[in-house]
Short mmCIF file of the C-alpha atoms (twelve columns), coordinates in Angstrom:
data_MODEL
# 
_entry.id   MODEL 
# 
loop_
_atom_site.group_PDB 
_atom_site.id 
_atom_site.type_symbol 
_atom_site.label_atom_id 
_atom_site.label_alt_id 
_atom_site.label_comp_id 
_atom_site.label_asym_id 
_atom_site.label_seq_id 
_atom_site.Cartn_x 
_atom_site.Cartn_y 
_atom_site.Cartn_z 
_atom_site.pdbx_PDB_model_num 
ATOM 1  C CA . CYS A 1  2.124   16.993  10.138  1 
ATOM 2  C CA . LYS A 2  4.670   14.139  10.331  1 
ATOM 3  C CA . ASP A 3  4.578   13.863  14.069  1 
ATOM 4  C CA . VAL A 4  0.684   13.671  13.844  1 
ATOM 5  C CA . VAL A 5  0.340   11.376  11.089  1 
ATOM 6  C CA . LEU A 6  3.006   9.285   12.761  1 
ATOM 7  C CA . HIS A 7  1.018   8.597   15.865  1 
ATOM 8  C CA . ILE A 8  -2.286  8.062   13.864  1 
ATOM 9  C CA . PHE A 9  -0.571  5.209   11.767  1 
ATOM 10 C CA . HIS A 10 1.017   3.772   15.180  1 
ATOM 11 C CA . ASP A 11 -2.432  3.864   16.634  1 
ATOM 12 C CA . ILE A 12 -3.895  2.098   13.645  1 
ATOM 13 C CA . ILE A 13 -1.476  -0.560  13.546  1 
ATOM 14 C CA . LEU A 14 -1.199  -1.207  17.374  1 
ATOM 15 C CA . SER A 15 -5.045  -1.550  16.953  1 
ATOM 16 C CA . MET A 16 -4.810  -4.031  14.074  1 
ATOM 17 C CA . VAL A 17 -2.005  -6.296  15.749  1 
ATOM 18 C CA . ARG A 18 -4.208  -6.393  18.957  1 
ATOM 19 C CA . GLY A 19 -7.200  -7.340  16.998  1 
ATOM 20 C CA . THR A 20 -9.217  -4.493  18.632  1 
ATOM 21 C CA . SER A 21 -9.826  -2.843  15.030  1 
ATOM 22 C CA . ASP A 22 -10.209 -4.214  11.237  1 
ATOM 23 C CA . VAL A 23 -9.655  -2.095  8.340   1 
ATOM 24 C CA . PRO A 24 -12.633 -0.631  6.980   1 
ATOM 25 C CA . ASP A 25 -14.238 -2.408  3.672   1 
ATOM 26 C CA . ASN A 26 -13.273 0.727   1.802   1 
ATOM 27 C CA . PHE A 27 -9.730  0.595   2.770   1 
ATOM 28 C CA . ASN A 28 -8.250  -0.504  -0.484  1 
ATOM 29 C CA . LEU A 29 -10.815 1.257   -2.822  1 
ATOM 30 C CA . ALA A 30 -9.709  3.726   -5.505  1 
ATOM 31 C CA . PHE A 31 -11.518 6.440   -7.703  1 
ATOM 32 C CA . LEU A 32 -11.407 6.016   -11.533 1 
ATOM 33 C CA . VAL A 33 -10.604 9.030   -13.482 1 
ATOM 34 C CA . CYS A 34 -10.811 8.606   -17.122 1 
ATOM 35 C CA . LEU A 35 -8.401  11.145  -18.674 1 
ATOM 36 C CA . PRO A 36 -9.315  12.516  -22.301 1 
ATOM 37 C CA . LYS A 37 -6.773  11.625  -24.790 1 
ATOM 38 C CA . GLY A 38 -6.369  14.616  -27.207 1 
ATOM 39 C CA . SER A 39 -8.394  17.715  -27.068 1 
ATOM 40 C CA . GLY A 40 -12.105 18.466  -27.332 1 
ATOM 41 C CA . GLU A 41 -15.374 18.685  -25.268 1 
ATOM 42 C CA . HIS A 42 -16.710 15.154  -25.913 1 
ATOM 43 C CA . HIS A 43 -14.858 11.615  -25.498 1 
ATOM 44 C CA . ASP A 44 -15.615 8.333   -26.101 1 
ATOM 45 C CA . PRO A 45 -14.552 5.604   -23.361 1 
ATOM 46 C CA . ALA A 46 -11.914 4.252   -25.926 1 
ATOM 47 C CA . ASN A 47 -10.342 7.828   -26.387 1 
ATOM 48 C CA . THR A 48 -9.497  8.351   -22.592 1 
ATOM 49 C CA . ARG A 49 -6.552  6.912   -20.271 1 
ATOM 50 C CA . PRO A 50 -7.848  5.494   -17.103 1 
ATOM 51 C CA . LEU A 51 -6.193  6.481   -14.022 1 
ATOM 52 C CA . SER A 52 -6.850  5.089   -10.447 1 
ATOM 53 C CA . ILE A 53 -6.185  7.435   -7.668  1 
ATOM 54 C CA . VAL A 54 -5.861  5.771   -4.095  1 
ATOM 55 C CA . ASP A 55 -4.950  6.814   -0.793  1 
ATOM 56 C CA . ALA A 56 -1.536  6.049   0.123   1 
ATOM 57 C CA . SER A 57 -2.434  4.923   3.874   1 
ATOM 58 C CA . ASN A 58 -2.925  1.427   3.055   1 
ATOM 59 C CA . ARG A 59 0.259   1.040   1.454   1 
ATOM 60 C CA . ILE A 60 2.305   2.762   4.286   1 
ATOM 61 C CA . ILE A 61 0.622   0.252   7.052   1 
ATOM 62 C CA . ALA A 62 1.420   -2.764  4.531   1 
ATOM 63 C CA . SER A 63 4.828   -1.496  4.647   1 
ATOM 64 C CA . ALA A 64 5.146   -1.229  8.134   1 
ATOM 65 C CA . PHE A 65 3.926   -4.696  8.427   1 
ATOM 66 C CA . ARG A 66 6.164   -6.176  5.662   1 
ATOM 67 C CA . LEU A 67 9.342   -4.285  7.395   1 
ATOM 68 C CA . ALA A 68 8.640   -5.696  10.858  1 
ATOM 69 C CA . LEU A 69 8.048   -9.299  9.435   1 
ATOM 70 C CA . GLU A 70 11.287  -8.987  7.495   1 
ATOM 71 C CA . ARG A 71 13.217  -7.997  10.552  1 
ATOM 72 C CA . ALA A 72 11.718  -10.607 12.712  1 
ATOM 73 C CA . THR A 73 12.285  -13.670 10.253  1 
ATOM 74 C CA . SER A 74 15.449  -12.753 8.209   1 
ATOM 75 C CA . SER A 75 17.578  -14.784 10.332  1 
ATOM 76 C CA . TRP A 76 15.439  -17.935 9.368   1 
ATOM 77 C CA . ILE A 77 15.821  -17.119 5.377   1 
ATOM 78 C CA . SER A 78 18.890  -18.270 3.536   1 
ATOM 79 C CA . GLU A 79 20.586  -15.941 1.213   1 
ATOM 80 C CA . ALA A 80 19.185  -18.036 -1.863  1 
ATOM 81 C CA . GLU A 81 15.644  -17.694 -0.508  1 
ATOM 82 C CA . TRP A 82 15.816  -14.066 -0.137  1 
ATOM 83 C CA . THR A 83 17.172  -13.440 -3.497  1 
ATOM 84 C CA . TYR A 84 14.243  -15.720 -4.796  1 
ATOM 85 C CA . ILE A 85 11.543  -13.601 -2.884  1 
ATOM 86 C CA . ASN A 86 13.107  -10.282 -3.839  1 
ATOM 87 C CA . GLY A 87 12.778  -11.421 -7.603  1 
ATOM 88 C CA . LYS A 88 16.658  -11.191 -7.944  1 
ATOM 89 C CA . TYR A 89 16.798  -14.909 -9.507  1 
# 
């Protein structure tokens, strides 16, 4: 499965870089599921826990771009800036 998925993500990323493809409008959408608190058949909205279920592909693609940008720009960023950017200040 890894080999198939790797090629799919690679093709998507290359098409985004080349400008031949845009992400679909629903790329960052999630499904909202309200889990009941406690037991019983009926639950008011106040007695539920919201859970957002997302597809992780958008995060994988965003991480690929982030890693590429970090590698390309790391020599331009000072240690102090890098520490600040990563929230270690």
